[in-house]
Amino acid sequence: MMLELPKSKVAAVQAAPIFLNPAATVDKACALIAEAASNGAKLVAFPEVFVAGYPYWNWLMTPIEGGAWFERLCRSAITVPGPEVDRLCAAAREHDCVVVIGINERDPRSVATIYNTNLIIGANGTLLGKHRKLVPTWAEKLSWAGGDGSSLKVYDTAVGPLGTLACGENTNTLARFALLSEGELVHVANYIALPVAPASYDMAAAIRIRATAHSFEGKLFTIVACSTVSEEIIEAMSAERPANRALLERKNSAFSGVIDPAGNVIGDPLIDDEGIVYAEIDLSACIQPKQMHDIIGAYNRFDIFDLRVDRRARASASFRDEPEALEAEPVKPQA
């Protein structure tokens, strides 16, 4: 059977959520899915924790000052499965497109355990899987728990074998290599705009560099979707701290775009402004570059290197209940 690889139009959304309002943010997400699909997109990628917001207070306040905001984050986090997920799946099915979207996922048993999670939804509306960010970055550890290896997977989708990592995970060489080893050809890297990074840190450039590195090393397409910082978020975070406004208005804090297997930006990327980036991807373009560097095949030495990935799901406890008592056999009457 001849190898046939898909061609697709993809969309990367650069937008802000309705801050800590999951219902309204899902409304916005569904409208953006409809818009992107009407323009021919077969994959719509959304920012990190788009439903419904990033804990900027961790960078702008002390942990005690941010406590009330953490509670708001917990109350606005959603469960998987849940009504918000159902609506997103219905939108993907209605518009016949793959959707990758970041959420704050609340643990079903621990009301204060939240994961930074990406949902992967098939074009038929099926929730194919979810990926929990393995290691929250820096100040994010005040809000999110780390995921486990069970979600480090590549999914068979209408646009090709697809994997995803959230924000700083795209710096993790071994996480990226694990996805490549599963045959990833389409990578969704989603981010939040981070204007509160150190003054010397150019977030837009850092995002582009990481995406370029993964595409060039893996010979695949990377779709980058980044959030923006809305006036609503700025007002919320600077109401009692006016100096925060200048920090949150810093430019070059968001980059969204599509990178090809040679590391080139294709289509028209966005920096800072809200919008949707579109590009055509042809997975056949992943073949010839691998003749030069196929790091999961001929351009590696697996007799020297051995990566082992533990994909067992973890839980806070495992319970072993007593088996039900066997019913006593009836006593047979003696003759």
CSV table of C-alpha atoms in Angstrom, one decimal:
chain,number,residue,atom,x,y,z
A,1,MET,CA,0.0,0.0,0.0
A,2,MET,CA,1.4,3.4,-1.0
A,3,LEU,CA,2.2,5.9,1.7
A,4,GLU,CA,-0.4,8.7,1.6
A,5,LEU,CA,0.1,11.7,3.9
A,6,PRO,CA,-2.6,14.3,4.5
A,7,LYS,CA,-2.6,18.0,3.5
A,8,SER,CA,-4.6,20.3,5.7
A,9,LYS,CA,-5.3,23.9,6.5
A,10,VAL,CA,-4.6,24.6,10.2
A,11,ALA,CA,-5.5,27.5,12.5
A,12,ALA,CA,-3.7,28.8,15.6
A,13,VAL,CA,-5.9,31.1,17.8
A,14,GLN,CA,-4.2,34.0,19.6
A,15,ALA,CA,-6.8,35.3,22.0
A,16,ALA,CA,-7.6,36.0,25.7
A,17,PRO,CA,-10.1,34.1,27.7
A,18,ILE,CA,-13.0,35.6,29.6
A,19,PHE,CA,-11.0,35.7,32.8
A,20,LEU,CA,-12.0,32.9,35.2
A,21,ASN,CA,-15.4,32.5,33.5
A,22,PRO,CA,-15.4,29.0,31.9
A,23,ALA,CA,-18.9,29.2,30.4
A,24,ALA,CA,-18.3,32.5,28.6
A,25,THR,CA,-14.8,31.4,27.5
A,26,VAL,CA,-16.3,28.2,26.0
A,27,ASP,CA,-18.8,30.4,24.2
A,28,LYS,CA,-15.8,32.3,22.7
A,29,ALA,CA,-14.0,29.1,21.9
A,30,CYS,CA,-16.9,27.7,20.0
A,31,ALA,CA,-17.3,30.9,18.0
A,32,LEU,CA,-13.6,30.8,17.1
A,33,ILE,CA,-13.9,27.2,16.1
A,34,ALA,CA,-16.8,28.1,13.8
A,35,GLU,CA,-14.8,31.0,12.3
A,36,ALA,CA,-11.7,29.0,11.7
A,37,ALA,CA,-13.6,26.1,10.2
A,38,SER,CA,-15.5,28.5,7.9
A,39,ASN,CA,-12.1,29.5,6.6
A,40,GLY,CA,-11.2,25.9,5.8
A,41,ALA,CA,-9.3,24.9,9.0
A,42,LYS,CA,-9.2,21.2,9.8
A,43,LEU,CA,-7.2,21.8,13.0
A,44,VAL,CA,-7.9,24.6,15.5
A,45,ALA,CA,-5.3,25.1,18.2
A,46,PHE,CA,-6.0,27.2,21.2
A,47,PRO,CA,-3.7,28.7,23.9
A,48,GLU,CA,-2.6,27.2,27.1
A,49,VAL,CA,-5.3,27.2,29.9
A,50,PHE,CA,-7.6,29.1,27.6
A,51,VAL,CA,-10.5,27.8,29.7
A,52,ALA,CA,-10.5,30.1,31.6
A,53,GLY,CA,-7.3,31.9,32.4
A,54,TYR,CA,-3.7,31.9,33.7
A,55,PRO,CA,-2.7,32.6,37.3
A,56,TYR,CA,-0.8,35.9,36.7
A,57,TRP,CA,-1.1,36.7,40.4
A,58,ASN,CA,1.6,34.1,41.1
A,59,TRP,CA,4.1,36.5,39.4
A,60,LEU,CA,2.7,39.7,40.8
A,61,MET,CA,1.7,38.9,44.5
A,62,THR,CA,3.0,37.0,47.4
A,63,PRO,CA,1.5,33.5,47.8
A,64,ILE,CA,-0.6,34.7,50.8
A,65,GLU,CA,-1.9,37.7,48.8
A,66,GLY,CA,-2.7,35.4,45.9
A,67,GLY,CA,-4.7,33.0,48.1
A,68,ALA,CA,-8.1,34.4,47.2
A,69,TRP,CA,-7.2,34.3,43.5
A,70,PHE,CA,-6.2,30.7,43.8
A,71,GLU,CA,-9.6,29.9,45.3
A,72,ARG,CA,-11.2,31.6,42.3
A,73,LEU,CA,-9.1,29.5,40.0
A,74,CYS,CA,-10.2,26.3,41.8
A,75,ARG,CA,-13.8,27.3,41.5
A,76,SER,CA,-13.5,28.1,37.8
A,77,ALA,CA,-11.5,25.0,36.9
A,78,ILE,CA,-13.5,22.4,35.0
A,79,THR,CA,-13.7,18.6,35.1
A,80,VAL,CA,-13.0,16.1,32.4
A,81,PRO,CA,-15.5,14.8,31.4
A,82,GLY,CA,-17.9,17.7,32.1
A,83,PRO,CA,-20.4,20.0,30.4
A,84,GLU,CA,-17.8,22.4,29.1
A,85,VAL,CA,-15.9,19.6,27.5
A,86,ASP,CA,-19.1,18.3,26.0
A,87,ARG,CA,-19.7,21.7,24.3
A,88,LEU,CA,-16.2,21.8,22.9
A,89,CYS,CA,-16.6,18.3,21.5
A,90,ALA,CA,-19.9,19.2,20.0
A,91,ALA,CA,-18.3,22.2,18.3
A,92,ALA,CA,-15.5,20.1,16.8
A,93,ARG,CA,-18.1,17.6,15.5
A,94,GLU,CA,-20.3,20.3,14.1
A,95,HIS,CA,-17.5,21.9,12.2
A,96,ASP,CA,-15.6,18.7,11.3
A,97,CYS,CA,-12.2,19.8,12.7
A,98,VAL,CA,-9.6,18.6,15.2
A,99,VAL,CA,-9.4,20.9,18.3
A,100,VAL,CA,-6.6,21.2,20.8
A,101,ILE,CA,-7.4,23.5,23.7
A,102,GLY,CA,-5.9,24.3,27.1
A,103,ILE,CA,-7.9,24.2,30.3
A,104,ASN,CA,-7.5,24.4,34.0
A,105,GLU,CA,-8.6,20.8,35.0
A,106,ARG,CA,-9.9,20.3,38.5
A,107,ASP,CA,-9.1,16.9,40.1
A,108,PRO,CA,-12.5,15.1,40.6
A,109,ARG,CA,-11.6,14.2,44.2
A,110,SER,CA,-9.3,17.0,45.4
A,111,VAL,CA,-11.0,20.4,45.2
A,112,ALA,CA,-7.7,22.3,45.4
A,113,THR,CA,-5.7,20.1,42.9
A,114,ILE,CA,-5.6,21.7,39.5
A,115,TYR,CA,-3.8,20.5,36.3
A,116,ASN,CA,-2.7,22.6,33.3
A,117,THR,CA,-4.3,20.3,30.7
A,118,ASN,CA,-4.6,20.2,27.0
A,119,LEU,CA,-7.6,18.5,25.5
A,120,ILE,CA,-7.2,16.7,22.1
A,121,ILE,CA,-10.6,16.4,20.4
A,122,GLY,CA,-11.1,14.5,17.1
A,123,ALA,CA,-13.0,15.9,14.1
A,124,ASN,CA,-15.9,13.6,15.0
A,125,GLY,CA,-16.3,15.1,18.4
A,126,THR,CA,-14.6,12.3,20.3
A,127,LEU,CA,-12.3,13.3,23.2
A,128,LEU,CA,-9.2,11.5,22.1
A,129,GLY,CA,-7.2,12.3,25.2
A,130,LYS,CA,-5.8,14.9,27.5
A,131,HIS,CA,-2.3,15.9,28.3
A,132,ARG,CA,-1.4,17.3,31.8
A,133,LYS,CA,1.6,19.5,31.9
A,134,LEU,CA,4.4,17.4,33.5
A,135,VAL,CA,6.1,20.2,35.4
A,136,PRO,CA,4.6,23.6,36.1
A,137,THR,CA,7.1,26.3,35.4
A,138,TRP,CA,8.6,28.5,38.1
A,139,ALA,CA,5.8,30.5,39.9
A,140,GLU,CA,3.2,28.2,38.3
A,141,LYS,CA,4.0,25.6,41.0
A,142,LEU,CA,1.9,27.7,43.4
A,143,SER,CA,-1.2,26.8,41.3
A,144,TRP,CA,-0.8,23.5,39.4
A,145,ALA,CA,0.1,20.0,40.2
A,146,GLY,CA,2.3,18.0,37.7
A,147,GLY,CA,0.9,15.4,35.4
A,148,ASP,CA,2.2,11.9,34.9
A,149,GLY,CA,3.5,10.0,31.9
A,150,SER,CA,0.2,8.5,31.0
A,151,SER,CA,-0.7,11.5,28.9
A,152,LEU,CA,2.6,11.6,26.9
A,153,LYS,CA,1.0,10.3,23.7
A,154,VAL,CA,0.5,10.9,20.0
A,155,TYR,CA,-3.0,10.7,18.6
A,156,ASP,CA,-4.2,9.6,15.2
A,157,THR,CA,-6.2,12.5,13.8
A,158,ALA,CA,-7.6,13.7,10.5
A,159,VAL,CA,-4.6,16.0,10.1
A,160,GLY,CA,-2.0,13.4,11.0
A,161,PRO,CA,-0.2,11.9,14.0
A,162,LEU,CA,-0.6,14.7,16.6
A,163,GLY,CA,1.1,15.4,19.9
A,164,THR,CA,1.0,18.4,22.2
A,165,LEU,CA,3.0,20.0,25.0
A,166,ALA,CA,2.2,23.1,27.1
A,167,CYS,CA,4.4,26.2,27.2
A,168,GLY,CA,7.7,25.4,29.0
A,169,GLU,CA,7.4,21.7,28.3
A,170,ASN,CA,8.5,22.5,24.8
A,171,THR,CA,11.9,23.2,26.3
A,172,ASN,CA,12.0,19.6,27.7
A,173,THR,CA,14.1,17.6,25.2
A,174,LEU,CA,13.1,14.2,26.5
A,175,ALA,CA,9.4,15.0,26.5
A,176,ARG,CA,9.7,16.2,22.9
A,177,PHE,CA,11.7,13.1,21.9
A,178,ALA,CA,9.1,10.8,23.5
A,179,LEU,CA,6.4,12.3,21.2
A,180,LEU,CA,8.7,12.1,18.2
A,181,SER,CA,9.3,8.4,19.0
A,182,GLU,CA,5.6,7.8,18.8
A,183,GLY,CA,5.6,9.1,15.2
A,184,GLU,CA,4.5,12.7,15.8
A,185,LEU,CA,4.3,14.7,12.6
A,186,VAL,CA,2.0,17.5,13.8
A,187,HIS,CA,2.9,19.2,17.1
A,188,VAL,CA,0.7,21.7,18.9
A,189,ALA,CA,2.7,23.9,21.3
A,190,ASN,CA,0.4,26.3,23.3
A,191,TYR,CA,1.5,29.1,25.5
A,192,ILE,CA,0.3,32.1,27.6
A,193,ALA,CA,1.5,35.6,27.0
A,194,LEU,CA,4.0,36.3,29.7
A,195,PRO,CA,4.8,40.0,29.9
A,196,VAL,CA,5.8,39.6,33.6
A,197,ALA,CA,8.9,37.6,32.6
A,198,PRO,CA,12.4,39.0,33.5
A,199,ALA,CA,13.1,42.3,31.6
A,200,SER,CA,15.8,40.6,29.5
A,201,TYR,CA,13.4,37.8,28.4
A,202,ASP,CA,11.7,38.2,25.0
A,203,MET,CA,8.8,35.9,25.3
A,204,ALA,CA,7.7,36.1,21.6
A,205,ALA,CA,11.3,35.2,20.5
A,206,ALA,CA,11.6,32.4,23.0
A,207,ILE,CA,8.3,30.8,21.8
A,208,ARG,CA,9.5,31.0,18.2
A,209,ILE,CA,12.9,29.6,19.0
A,210,ARG,CA,11.4,26.6,20.8
A,211,ALA,CA,9.0,25.9,18.0
A,212,THR,CA,11.7,26.2,15.3
A,213,ALA,CA,13.9,23.8,17.3
A,214,HIS,CA,11.3,21.1,17.6
A,215,SER,CA,10.2,21.4,13.9
A,216,PHE,CA,13.8,21.3,12.7
A,217,GLU,CA,15.0,18.5,15.0
A,218,GLY,CA,11.9,16.3,14.4
A,219,LYS,CA,11.2,17.3,10.8
A,220,LEU,CA,7.5,18.0,11.4
A,221,PHE,CA,5.0,20.9,11.6
A,222,THR,CA,4.6,22.9,14.8
A,223,ILE,CA,1.4,24.9,15.4
A,224,VAL,CA,1.9,27.5,18.1
A,225,ALA,CA,-1.1,29.1,19.8
A,226,CYS,CA,-0.6,31.8,22.4
A,227,SER,CA,-2.9,33.8,24.6
A,228,THR,CA,-3.1,37.5,24.9
A,229,VAL,CA,-3.5,39.7,28.0
A,230,SER,CA,-6.8,41.5,27.8
A,231,GLU,CA,-7.8,44.8,29.5
A,232,GLU,CA,-10.0,42.7,31.7
A,233,ILE,CA,-7.0,40.8,33.0
A,234,ILE,CA,-4.9,43.9,33.4
A,235,GLU,CA,-7.6,45.6,35.4
A,236,ALA,CA,-8.1,42.6,37.7
A,237,MET,CA,-4.4,42.2,38.4
A,238,SER,CA,-3.7,46.0,38.9
A,239,ALA,CA,-6.8,47.1,40.8
A,240,GLU,CA,-5.0,47.2,44.1
A,241,ARG,CA,-1.5,47.4,42.6
A,242,PRO,CA,-1.4,50.1,39.9
A,243,ALA,CA,2.3,49.3,39.1
A,244,ASN,CA,1.2,45.9,37.7
A,245,ARG,CA,-0.4,47.6,34.7
A,246,ALA,CA,3.0,48.5,33.2
A,247,LEU,CA,4.2,45.0,33.7
A,248,LEU,CA,1.2,43.4,32.0
A,249,GLU,CA,1.2,45.8,29.0
A,250,ARG,CA,4.8,44.9,28.0
A,251,LYS,CA,5.1,44.1,24.3
A,252,ASN,CA,6.6,41.1,22.5
A,253,SER,CA,4.9,38.8,25.0
A,254,ALA,CA,2.9,36.5,22.6
A,255,PHE,CA,3.7,34.7,19.4
A,256,SER,CA,1.4,32.4,17.4
A,257,GLY,CA,2.3,30.8,14.1
A,258,VAL,CA,3.1,27.7,12.1
A,259,ILE,CA,6.6,26.3,11.6
A,260,ASP,CA,7.5,23.8,8.8
A,261,PRO,CA,9.9,20.8,9.0
A,262,ALA,CA,12.8,23.0,7.8
A,263,GLY,CA,12.2,25.5,10.7
A,264,ASN,CA,10.6,28.2,8.5
A,265,VAL,CA,7.6,30.2,9.7
A,266,ILE,CA,4.8,29.8,7.1
A,267,GLY,CA,1.7,31.9,6.8
A,268,ASP,CA,1.5,35.3,8.7
A,269,PRO,CA,2.4,34.9,12.4
A,270,LEU,CA,0.9,37.2,15.1
A,271,ILE,CA,2.7,39.0,17.8
A,272,ASP,CA,0.7,40.3,20.8
A,273,ASP,CA,-2.6,41.0,18.8
A,274,GLU,CA,-5.7,38.9,18.9
A,275,GLY,CA,-6.5,36.9,15.8
A,276,ILE,CA,-6.2,33.6,14.0
A,277,VAL,CA,-3.2,32.4,12.0
A,278,TYR,CA,-3.8,30.1,9.1
A,279,ALA,CA,-1.4,28.0,7.1
A,280,GLU,CA,-1.5,25.0,4.7
A,281,ILE,CA,0.5,22.0,5.8
A,282,ASP,CA,1.5,19.0,3.7
A,283,LEU,CA,3.0,16.1,5.7
A,284,SER,CA,4.8,14.9,2.7
A,285,ALA,CA,7.2,17.7,3.4
A,286,CYS,CA,8.3,15.7,6.5
A,287,ILE,CA,9.9,12.9,4.4
A,288,GLN,CA,12.9,14.3,2.6
A,289,PRO,CA,14.4,16.2,5.5
A,290,LYS,CA,14.5,12.9,7.5
A,291,GLN,CA,17.0,11.6,5.0
A,292,MET,CA,19.4,14.0,6.5
A,293,HIS,CA,18.5,13.9,10.2
A,294,ASP,CA,16.0,11.2,11.3
A,295,ILE,CA,16.7,11.3,15.1
A,296,ILE,CA,14.1,8.5,15.8
A,297,GLY,CA,15.6,6.3,13.1
A,298,ALA,CA,18.8,6.2,11.0
A,299,TYR,CA,20.3,9.3,12.5
A,300,ASN,CA,20.6,7.9,16.0
A,301,ARG,CA,22.5,5.2,18.0
A,302,PHE,CA,20.0,3.2,20.0
A,303,ASP,CA,22.8,0.9,21.1
A,304,ILE,CA,24.2,3.9,23.0
A,305,PHE,CA,21.1,5.8,24.0
A,306,ASP,CA,18.1,4.3,25.8
A,307,LEU,CA,15.1,6.4,26.7
A,308,ARG,CA,12.6,4.8,29.0
A,309,VAL,CA,9.2,6.5,29.5
A,310,ASP,CA,7.0,5.4,32.4
A,311,ARG,CA,3.4,5.9,31.2
A,312,ARG,CA,1.7,4.4,34.2
A,313,ALA,CA,-1.1,6.6,35.6
A,314,ARG,CA,-0.5,7.8,39.1
A,315,ALA,CA,-3.0,8.2,41.9
A,316,SER,CA,-2.9,9.5,45.5
A,317,ALA,CA,-3.6,6.1,46.9
A,318,SER,CA,-4.5,2.6,45.7
A,319,PHE,CA,-7.3,0.8,47.6
A,320,ARG,CA,-7.6,-3.0,48.1
A,321,ASP,CA,-11.0,-3.9,49.4
A,322,GLU,CA,-11.9,-7.2,51.0
A,323,PRO,CA,-13.5,-9.6,48.5
A,324,GLU,CA,-17.1,-10.4,49.0
A,325,ALA,CA,-17.6,-13.4,51.3
A,326,LEU,CA,-18.3,-16.5,49.3
A,327,GLU,CA,-21.8,-17.9,49.9
A,328,ALA,CA,-21.6,-21.0,52.0
A,329,GLU,CA,-22.5,-24.1,50.1
A,330,PRO,CA,-25.7,-25.7,51.4
A,331,VAL,CA,-25.2,-28.7,53.6
A,332,LYS,CA,-26.4,-31.8,51.9
A,333,PRO,CA,-28.7,-34.0,54.2
A,334,GLN,CA,-27.2,-37.2,55.2
A,335,ALA,CA,-28.9,-40.4,53.9
